[in-house]
Amino acid sequence: MPNTTTVDEELYDGLQQARKRKPRNFCLVAKGLEVVKLIVRKKKINEAQAQKAKSEAKGTLVVMGVVVGEGMELSFQIVGSEPSITPKKIRDFISEQTDLTLKPRWTVVPELQEVEEEGEETPLPAPKKPTQPPTSTSPPTSGPPPTPPPPTSSSTEPPPPAPPPPKTDLLGELVAKMKKLTPAIQAAVQAHPQRKDDLLQQVAAFKAQVKAKDEAGAQQSLKDVAALLKELKDQGGSAPPPVPPPPPSRAPSQPETMPQAKQEQEERESEKEEQQPKSEAETKVDEFKQNWVAARKNLREAIDKVEGQLAGLAEALLKSNDPNMIWVAEEGLTQLLGGLRASATTIDKSASKTPAKVVAFARPAIAELEKRLDSPQIKVCDQNKFGVKVSVKKTIEAAIDELVKTLESAV
């Protein structure tokens, strides 16, 4: 354990327990976008204790839930929507307070994992040994012999405890479910090549969590993969049907060389088709897809840049000690940024095999984002009187121009 004079011992102990796949309650207190207090422990944290921690740390936002992980990975489970506090802020705070280098992440769940309360684990009492009569070397005295003690239940050993119920192999069940999704994943990759990286990254995360025996993380990743598959299916695109499983093999009397030769022939024909020059229409579609990916990436970078600007403005507002300005820093700017991200996410999900469908999906989302940029709240931020350079509208409008230009090329 590190030097106890420089770390939060209670937080250190709680995190160390959570890293051993033991769920622990947590209470995070933030001020603006910064973490100012973190409590991790086995005992339940009630509302009064959370408000006390918020008051002592002079914070304005409280997030409560359950944290569990393994090794360096930590999953902060919450119900509802993901807070605006970035995992990097949590990681930096943990490193500063405990000298631990961990990888926290938010995980939105429908129901928090149960934490075993203190006092539930009651050890069985040790069996009592039978009392032996004392031996004496003195000669017997006159009088009747002493009456032997009646036999008691303590003179016999208690029956052994019942064996624990067999543990269910949750990871094995999750792996089996992921295997069932394999045909759908392959079909989605073929139908939506522009979302291939997003899908395969989630599958890779699932495999890594299974390898690390992170049940909660693997379960959430499986849900994410299923949700993305449903989203891609709803967006349309002629996804090829999943390949049916081969029929049960029978012991052949001769080596089956024909299917293999046929497969090799098909592969050669496929290679010839790929080497053939594409038509002008196909080339134009490919160029559109590449430009659309670049335009969406540019929008994400613009939102990240705006987040940094608003974080600087929030710090200036908090220093004013004005209750109204503090509310704006904590609640107003968080809601503002959340709305911008929501619109940007809708645009980012606008994908299809045909450019016409992309245009149909993206244009309403872009209009919604442009409407947000015309709000008086953004105008106040851009023209703030605190000397903080903020250009929300200008920064995002530049990214929108590139999106619109790309869509116009598809018409």
Short mmCIF file of C-alpha atoms in Angstrom, two decimals:
data_model
loop_
_atom_site.label_atom_id
_atom_site.label_comp_id
_atom_site.label_asym_id
_atom_site.label_seq_id
_atom_site.Cartn_x
_atom_site.Cartn_y
_atom_site.Cartn_z
CA MET A 1 0.00 0.00 0.00
CA PRO A 2 1.31 3.52 -0.74
CA ASN A 3 2.26 6.12 1.83
CA THR A 4 -0.81 6.52 4.08
CA THR A 5 0.00 10.18 4.75
CA THR A 6 -0.76 11.12 1.15
CA VAL A 7 -3.70 8.92 0.16
CA ASP A 8 -7.35 8.43 1.05
CA GLU A 9 -7.12 5.10 2.89
CA GLU A 10 -10.88 4.42 2.84
CA LEU A 11 -11.08 5.04 -0.91
CA TYR A 12 -7.95 2.94 -1.49
CA ASP A 13 -9.39 -0.01 0.44
CA GLY A 14 -12.78 0.24 -1.27
CA LEU A 15 -11.25 0.32 -4.74
CA GLN A 16 -8.97 -2.60 -3.96
CA GLN A 17 -12.02 -4.66 -2.94
CA ALA A 18 -13.95 -3.62 -6.06
CA ARG A 19 -11.01 -4.68 -8.25
CA LYS A 20 -11.46 -8.23 -6.93
CA ARG A 21 -14.90 -8.53 -8.58
CA LYS A 22 -16.61 -7.55 -5.32
CA PRO A 23 -19.40 -5.00 -5.95
CA ARG A 24 -19.13 -1.89 -3.79
CA ASN A 25 -21.39 1.14 -3.36
CA PHE A 26 -20.01 4.44 -4.55
CA CYS A 27 -20.87 8.12 -4.21
CA LEU A 28 -19.16 10.58 -6.55
CA VAL A 29 -19.28 14.32 -5.90
CA ALA A 30 -18.39 16.75 -8.69
CA LYS A 31 -17.97 20.48 -8.97
CA GLY A 32 -18.43 21.58 -12.54
CA LEU A 33 -16.78 18.90 -14.64
CA GLU A 34 -14.23 18.02 -11.94
CA VAL A 35 -14.41 15.20 -9.38
CA VAL A 36 -13.93 16.52 -5.85
CA LYS A 37 -14.94 13.51 -3.73
CA LEU A 38 -15.33 9.76 -4.21
CA ILE A 39 -16.58 7.26 -1.62
CA VAL A 40 -16.34 3.52 -2.29
CA ARG A 41 -17.39 1.08 0.40
CA LYS A 42 -19.38 -2.05 1.18
CA LYS A 43 -21.92 -0.39 3.45
CA LYS A 44 -24.86 1.31 1.76
CA ILE A 45 -24.58 5.08 1.29
CA ASN A 46 -27.87 6.82 2.10
CA GLU A 47 -29.07 10.17 0.82
CA ALA A 48 -28.12 12.05 4.00
CA GLN A 49 -24.54 10.78 3.84
CA ALA A 50 -24.34 11.70 0.16
CA GLN A 51 -25.53 15.25 0.86
CA LYS A 52 -23.05 15.55 3.71
CA ALA A 53 -20.20 14.52 1.39
CA LYS A 54 -21.44 17.02 -1.18
CA SER A 55 -21.51 19.81 1.41
CA GLU A 56 -18.06 19.00 2.81
CA ALA A 57 -16.49 18.86 -0.65
CA LYS A 58 -18.39 22.00 -1.77
CA GLY A 59 -19.70 20.11 -4.78
CA THR A 60 -22.86 20.62 -6.75
CA LEU A 61 -23.47 17.22 -8.34
CA VAL A 62 -23.82 13.77 -6.75
CA VAL A 63 -23.75 10.46 -8.65
CA MET A 64 -24.45 7.20 -6.79
CA GLY A 65 -24.30 3.59 -7.91
CA VAL A 66 -22.25 0.39 -7.72
CA VAL A 67 -18.65 -0.11 -8.85
CA VAL A 68 -17.09 -3.47 -9.69
CA GLY A 69 -14.15 -4.61 -11.77
CA GLU A 70 -11.07 -6.72 -12.09
CA GLY A 71 -7.45 -5.70 -12.39
CA MET A 72 -7.19 -2.18 -13.80
CA GLU A 73 -10.73 -2.15 -15.22
CA LEU A 74 -13.51 -0.53 -13.16
CA SER A 75 -17.16 -0.37 -14.15
CA PHE A 76 -19.15 2.41 -12.44
CA GLN A 77 -22.73 1.15 -12.79
CA ILE A 78 -25.54 3.72 -12.77
CA VAL A 79 -29.25 3.75 -13.57
CA GLY A 80 -30.52 6.38 -15.99
CA SER A 81 -28.28 8.46 -18.24
CA GLU A 82 -24.51 8.73 -18.28
CA PRO A 83 -23.19 11.78 -16.34
CA SER A 84 -21.19 14.49 -18.05
CA ILE A 85 -18.15 13.67 -15.89
CA THR A 86 -15.66 11.96 -18.19
CA PRO A 87 -13.93 8.70 -17.14
CA LYS A 88 -10.61 10.52 -17.51
CA LYS A 89 -11.59 12.91 -14.70
CA ILE A 90 -12.40 9.93 -12.46
CA ARG A 91 -9.13 8.22 -13.37
CA ASP A 92 -7.10 11.35 -12.57
CA PHE A 93 -8.86 11.82 -9.23
CA ILE A 94 -8.29 8.18 -8.22
CA SER A 95 -4.61 8.46 -9.17
CA GLU A 96 -4.23 11.66 -7.16
CA GLN A 97 -5.98 10.31 -4.05
CA THR A 98 -4.71 6.70 -4.00
CA ASP A 99 -1.70 6.43 -6.35
CA LEU A 100 -3.65 3.70 -8.19
CA THR A 101 -3.63 3.66 -11.99
CA LEU A 102 -7.04 2.34 -13.05
CA LYS A 103 -9.31 2.46 -16.09
CA PRO A 104 -12.80 3.53 -14.98
CA ARG A 105 -15.83 3.67 -17.27
CA TRP A 106 -19.52 4.45 -16.94
CA THR A 107 -21.97 1.57 -17.44
CA VAL A 108 -25.69 2.35 -17.67
CA VAL A 109 -27.69 -0.62 -16.37
CA PRO A 110 -31.42 -1.21 -15.84
CA GLU A 111 -30.77 -2.36 -12.28
CA LEU A 112 -27.74 -2.00 -10.01
CA GLN A 113 -25.80 -5.08 -9.03
CA GLU A 114 -26.53 -6.20 -5.48
CA VAL A 115 -23.91 -5.41 -2.85
CA GLU A 116 -23.69 -7.79 0.07
CA GLU A 117 -24.32 -5.80 3.22
CA GLU A 118 -22.02 -5.97 6.22
CA GLY A 119 -23.00 -8.57 8.78
CA GLU A 120 -24.49 -10.95 6.23
CA GLU A 121 -21.49 -13.22 6.34
CA THR A 122 -21.82 -14.83 9.76
CA PRO A 123 -19.13 -17.44 10.37
CA LEU A 124 -20.21 -20.74 11.87
CA PRO A 125 -19.21 -21.17 15.55
CA ALA A 126 -16.30 -23.49 16.12
CA PRO A 127 -17.37 -26.89 17.48
CA LYS A 128 -16.84 -27.30 21.21
CA LYS A 129 -14.50 -30.00 22.38
CA PRO A 130 -15.90 -32.56 24.88
CA THR A 131 -15.02 -31.71 28.44
CA GLN A 132 -12.48 -34.08 29.92
CA PRO A 133 -12.75 -34.89 33.65
CA PRO A 134 -9.78 -33.48 35.56
CA THR A 135 -7.14 -35.94 36.62
CA SER A 136 -5.77 -35.86 40.12
CA THR A 137 -2.82 -37.53 41.78
CA SER A 138 -4.21 -37.11 45.32
CA PRO A 139 -5.69 -40.16 47.07
CA PRO A 140 -9.48 -40.52 46.91
CA THR A 141 -11.42 -38.99 49.77
CA SER A 142 -14.21 -40.63 51.67
CA GLY A 143 -17.77 -40.17 50.49
CA PRO A 144 -19.80 -41.16 47.49
CA PRO A 145 -18.12 -40.98 44.10
CA PRO A 146 -18.86 -37.88 42.03
CA THR A 147 -21.78 -38.12 39.66
CA PRO A 148 -20.61 -38.12 36.04
CA PRO A 149 -21.97 -35.18 34.01
CA PRO A 150 -24.92 -36.01 31.76
CA PRO A 151 -24.13 -36.23 28.07
CA THR A 152 -24.84 -32.98 26.18
CA SER A 153 -25.14 -32.09 22.55
CA SER A 154 -21.83 -30.25 22.86
CA SER A 155 -20.04 -33.54 23.35
CA THR A 156 -20.73 -34.41 19.74
CA GLU A 157 -19.45 -32.53 16.74
CA PRO A 158 -22.04 -30.55 14.77
CA PRO A 159 -22.92 -31.82 11.32
CA PRO A 160 -20.84 -30.34 8.51
CA PRO A 161 -22.34 -27.32 6.75
CA ALA A 162 -24.29 -27.94 3.59
CA PRO A 163 -22.20 -27.56 0.44
CA PRO A 164 -22.72 -24.26 -1.40
CA PRO A 165 -24.96 -24.33 -4.47
CA PRO A 166 -23.08 -24.85 -7.72
CA LYS A 167 -22.02 -21.61 -9.37
CA THR A 168 -23.52 -20.80 -12.73
CA ASP A 169 -21.06 -20.22 -15.53
CA LEU A 170 -22.28 -16.75 -16.49
CA LEU A 171 -19.32 -16.07 -18.78
CA GLY A 172 -19.94 -19.35 -20.60
CA GLU A 173 -23.57 -18.39 -21.16
CA LEU A 174 -22.55 -14.95 -22.45
CA VAL A 175 -20.04 -16.49 -24.88
CA ALA A 176 -22.73 -18.87 -26.15
CA LYS A 177 -25.11 -15.96 -26.75
CA MET A 178 -22.40 -14.03 -28.61
CA LYS A 179 -21.78 -17.06 -30.85
CA LYS A 180 -25.47 -17.08 -31.76
CA LEU A 181 -25.10 -13.46 -32.90
CA THR A 182 -22.14 -14.26 -35.17
CA PRO A 183 -24.23 -14.72 -38.39
CA ALA A 184 -26.06 -11.45 -37.70
CA ILE A 185 -22.75 -9.65 -37.04
CA GLN A 186 -21.27 -10.91 -40.30
CA ALA A 187 -24.40 -9.85 -42.21
CA ALA A 188 -24.36 -6.39 -40.58
CA VAL A 189 -20.69 -5.86 -41.47
CA GLN A 190 -21.44 -6.67 -45.12
CA ALA A 191 -24.54 -4.49 -45.23
CA HIS A 192 -23.04 -1.56 -43.29
CA PRO A 193 -19.28 -1.47 -43.97
CA GLN A 194 -19.08 2.10 -42.67
CA ARG A 195 -20.08 0.83 -39.20
CA LYS A 196 -17.76 -2.18 -39.31
CA ASP A 197 -15.22 -0.65 -36.91
CA ASP A 198 -17.91 0.31 -34.38
CA LEU A 199 -19.32 -3.20 -34.36
CA LEU A 200 -16.01 -5.06 -34.25
CA GLN A 201 -14.69 -2.81 -31.49
CA GLN A 202 -17.61 -3.84 -29.27
CA VAL A 203 -17.01 -7.50 -30.08
CA ALA A 204 -13.32 -7.09 -29.26
CA ALA A 205 -14.23 -5.41 -25.96
CA PHE A 206 -16.51 -8.35 -25.14
CA LYS A 207 -13.71 -10.85 -25.80
CA ALA A 208 -11.27 -8.88 -23.66
CA GLN A 209 -13.76 -8.72 -20.77
CA VAL A 210 -14.42 -12.45 -21.00
CA LYS A 211 -10.69 -13.08 -20.89
CA ALA A 212 -10.42 -10.82 -17.83
CA LYS A 213 -13.46 -12.59 -16.29
CA ASP A 214 -15.32 -9.28 -16.07
CA GLU A 215 -18.88 -10.61 -15.98
CA ALA A 216 -20.58 -7.22 -15.64
CA GLY A 217 -18.54 -5.68 -18.44
CA ALA A 218 -19.05 -8.66 -20.78
CA GLN A 219 -22.79 -8.62 -20.10
CA GLN A 220 -22.99 -4.91 -20.94
CA SER A 221 -20.88 -5.35 -24.10
CA LEU A 222 -23.17 -8.14 -25.27
CA LYS A 223 -26.16 -5.81 -24.80
CA ASP A 224 -24.33 -3.08 -26.74
CA VAL A 225 -23.66 -5.43 -29.65
CA ALA A 226 -27.30 -6.54 -29.73
CA ALA A 227 -28.49 -2.92 -29.58
CA LEU A 228 -26.19 -1.89 -32.44
CA LEU A 229 -27.38 -4.82 -34.56
CA LYS A 230 -30.99 -3.76 -33.99
CA GLU A 231 -30.11 -0.16 -34.84
CA LEU A 232 -28.45 -1.18 -38.11
CA LYS A 233 -31.39 -3.40 -38.96
CA ASP A 234 -33.84 -0.53 -38.36
CA GLN A 235 -31.79 1.79 -40.57
CA GLY A 236 -32.32 -0.48 -43.53
CA GLY A 237 -29.90 -1.86 -46.05
CA SER A 238 -30.17 -5.16 -47.79
CA ALA A 239 -28.31 -7.33 -45.37
CA PRO A 240 -27.75 -10.84 -46.68
CA PRO A 241 -29.48 -13.56 -44.68
CA PRO A 242 -27.32 -15.43 -42.18
CA VAL A 243 -25.63 -18.50 -43.54
CA PRO A 244 -27.52 -21.60 -42.37
CA PRO A 245 -25.52 -24.15 -40.41
CA PRO A 246 -24.22 -27.09 -42.41
CA PRO A 247 -26.16 -30.38 -42.16
CA PRO A 248 -24.79 -33.09 -39.87
CA SER A 249 -21.80 -34.65 -41.48
CA ARG A 250 -21.81 -38.28 -42.38
CA ALA A 251 -18.80 -40.47 -42.65
CA PRO A 252 -17.98 -40.30 -46.38
CA SER A 253 -16.78 -43.35 -48.15
CA GLN A 254 -14.43 -41.20 -50.25
CA PRO A 255 -12.61 -37.91 -49.54
CA GLU A 256 -14.87 -34.96 -50.28
CA THR A 257 -12.59 -32.96 -52.55
CA MET A 258 -15.31 -31.46 -54.75
CA PRO A 259 -16.74 -28.92 -52.23
CA GLN A 260 -13.25 -27.61 -51.49
CA ALA A 261 -12.46 -27.28 -55.19
CA LYS A 262 -15.75 -25.46 -55.73
CA GLN A 263 -14.97 -23.05 -52.89
CA GLU A 264 -11.54 -22.29 -54.33
CA GLN A 265 -13.12 -21.64 -57.72
CA GLU A 266 -15.63 -19.23 -56.20
CA GLU A 267 -12.82 -17.42 -54.40
CA ARG A 268 -10.92 -17.00 -57.66
CA GLU A 269 -14.02 -15.66 -59.38
CA SER A 270 -14.57 -13.24 -56.50
CA GLU A 271 -10.99 -11.99 -56.81
CA LYS A 272 -11.52 -11.43 -60.54
CA GLU A 273 -14.64 -9.38 -59.82
CA GLU A 274 -12.74 -7.23 -57.32
CA GLN A 275 -9.99 -6.62 -59.87
CA GLN A 276 -12.49 -5.47 -62.48
CA PRO A 277 -12.83 -1.69 -62.75
CA LYS A 278 -15.83 -0.22 -60.94
CA SER A 279 -18.48 1.74 -62.75
CA GLU A 280 -18.68 5.50 -62.41
CA ALA A 281 -21.74 5.20 -60.18
CA GLU A 282 -20.02 2.73 -57.84
CA THR A 283 -16.96 4.94 -57.62
CA LYS A 284 -19.14 7.92 -56.75
CA VAL A 285 -20.85 5.96 -53.97
CA ASP A 286 -17.48 4.92 -52.51
CA GLU A 287 -16.26 8.53 -52.56
CA PHE A 288 -19.43 9.66 -50.81
CA LYS A 289 -19.00 7.06 -48.06
CA GLN A 290 -15.39 8.14 -47.45
CA ASN A 291 -16.34 11.82 -47.36
CA TRP A 292 -19.29 11.12 -45.04
CA VAL A 293 -17.07 9.24 -42.59
CA ALA A 294 -14.61 12.16 -42.59
CA ALA A 295 -17.39 14.74 -42.11
CA ARG A 296 -18.86 12.83 -39.14
CA LYS A 297 -15.41 12.57 -37.56
CA ASN A 298 -14.96 16.31 -37.99
CA LEU A 299 -18.27 16.91 -36.18
CA ARG A 300 -17.19 14.73 -33.24
CA GLU A 301 -13.92 16.65 -32.98
CA ALA A 302 -15.84 19.94 -33.04
CA ILE A 303 -18.07 18.78 -30.17
CA ASP A 304 -14.98 17.76 -28.17
CA LYS A 305 -13.44 21.18 -28.79
CA VAL A 306 -16.62 22.89 -27.61
CA GLU A 307 -16.61 20.73 -24.47
CA GLY A 308 -13.15 22.06 -23.60
CA GLN A 309 -14.32 25.64 -24.12
CA LEU A 310 -17.35 25.16 -21.90
CA ALA A 311 -15.19 23.54 -19.21
CA GLY A 312 -13.08 26.72 -19.09
CA LEU A 313 -16.21 28.83 -18.86
CA ALA A 314 -17.56 26.65 -16.05
CA GLU A 315 -14.40 27.21 -14.00
CA ALA A 316 -14.76 30.96 -14.40
CA LEU A 317 -18.42 30.84 -13.35
CA LEU A 318 -17.61 28.80 -10.24
CA LYS A 319 -15.00 31.34 -9.15
CA SER A 320 -17.65 34.07 -9.14
CA ASN A 321 -19.30 32.52 -6.03
CA ASP A 322 -22.63 33.69 -7.44
CA PRO A 323 -25.31 31.01 -6.77
CA ASN A 324 -26.91 31.65 -10.16
CA MET A 325 -23.58 31.36 -11.98
CA ILE A 326 -22.75 28.18 -10.05
CA TRP A 327 -26.04 26.65 -11.18
CA VAL A 328 -25.23 27.58 -14.78
CA ALA A 329 -21.79 25.98 -14.46
CA GLU A 330 -23.13 22.79 -12.94
CA GLU A 331 -26.52 22.30 -14.56
CA GLY A 332 -26.96 24.72 -17.43
CA LEU A 333 -23.72 24.02 -19.30
CA THR A 334 -24.09 20.30 -18.71
CA GLN A 335 -27.57 20.31 -20.26
CA LEU A 336 -26.37 22.48 -23.11
CA LEU A 337 -23.48 20.16 -23.96
CA GLY A 338 -25.70 17.10 -23.57
CA GLY A 339 -28.16 18.46 -26.14
CA LEU A 340 -25.38 19.16 -28.64
CA ARG A 341 -23.96 15.67 -28.19
CA ALA A 342 -27.39 14.09 -28.60
CA SER A 343 -27.91 15.81 -31.96
CA ALA A 344 -24.37 14.96 -33.07
CA THR A 345 -24.90 11.31 -32.12
CA THR A 346 -28.07 11.15 -34.21
CA ILE A 347 -26.13 12.49 -37.20
CA ASP A 348 -23.27 10.08 -36.54
CA LYS A 349 -25.69 7.15 -36.67
CA SER A 350 -27.03 8.20 -40.08
CA ALA A 351 -25.58 5.43 -42.22
CA SER A 352 -26.83 3.25 -45.05
CA LYS A 353 -25.61 1.44 -48.16
CA THR A 354 -27.28 4.02 -50.39
CA PRO A 355 -26.43 7.75 -50.22
CA ALA A 356 -30.11 8.67 -50.68
CA LYS A 357 -31.03 7.00 -47.39
CA VAL A 358 -28.15 8.72 -45.63
CA VAL A 359 -29.46 12.07 -46.86
CA ALA A 360 -32.96 11.20 -45.63
CA PHE A 361 -31.68 10.23 -42.18
CA ALA A 362 -29.14 13.04 -41.72
CA ARG A 363 -30.95 16.16 -42.90
CA PRO A 364 -33.56 16.29 -40.08
CA ALA A 365 -30.80 15.67 -37.49
CA ILE A 366 -28.66 18.48 -38.95
CA ALA A 367 -31.67 20.82 -38.87
CA GLU A 368 -32.16 19.97 -35.19
CA LEU A 369 -28.51 20.74 -34.43
CA GLU A 370 -28.70 24.06 -36.30
CA LYS A 371 -31.77 24.95 -34.25
CA ARG A 372 -29.84 24.33 -31.04
CA LEU A 373 -27.03 26.61 -32.23
CA ASP A 374 -29.51 29.50 -32.54
CA SER A 375 -30.52 29.25 -28.86
CA PRO A 376 -29.97 32.29 -26.60
CA GLN A 377 -27.99 30.11 -24.19
CA ILE A 378 -25.28 29.50 -26.78
CA LYS A 379 -25.23 33.17 -27.67
CA VAL A 380 -24.61 34.04 -24.00
CA CYS A 381 -21.77 31.53 -23.83
CA ASP A 382 -20.11 32.83 -26.99
CA GLN A 383 -20.43 36.44 -25.76
CA ASN A 384 -19.64 35.78 -22.09
CA LYS A 385 -18.24 38.60 -19.94
CA PHE A 386 -15.73 36.43 -18.07
CA GLY A 387 -12.96 36.73 -20.62
CA VAL A 388 -13.17 33.06 -21.63
CA LYS A 389 -12.83 32.44 -25.36
CA VAL A 390 -15.87 30.40 -26.42
CA SER A 391 -17.07 29.88 -30.00
CA VAL A 392 -19.70 27.16 -29.85
CA LYS A 393 -21.72 28.28 -32.85
CA LYS A 394 -18.76 29.06 -35.11
CA THR A 395 -16.96 25.80 -34.28
CA ILE A 396 -19.93 23.53 -34.89
CA GLU A 397 -21.22 25.45 -37.91
CA ALA A 398 -17.91 24.77 -39.67
CA ALA A 399 -18.46 21.04 -39.15
CA ILE A 400 -22.09 21.33 -40.31
CA ASP A 401 -20.97 23.03 -43.54
CA GLU A 402 -18.82 20.01 -44.34
CA LEU A 403 -21.71 17.65 -43.59
CA VAL A 404 -24.10 19.59 -45.85
CA LYS A 405 -21.52 19.77 -48.63
CA THR A 406 -21.07 16.01 -48.49
CA LEU A 407 -24.83 15.39 -48.60
CA GLU A 408 -25.24 17.70 -51.59
CA SER A 409 -22.68 15.65 -53.50
CA ALA A 410 -25.00 12.63 -53.17
CA VAL A 411 -27.98 14.35 -54.81
#
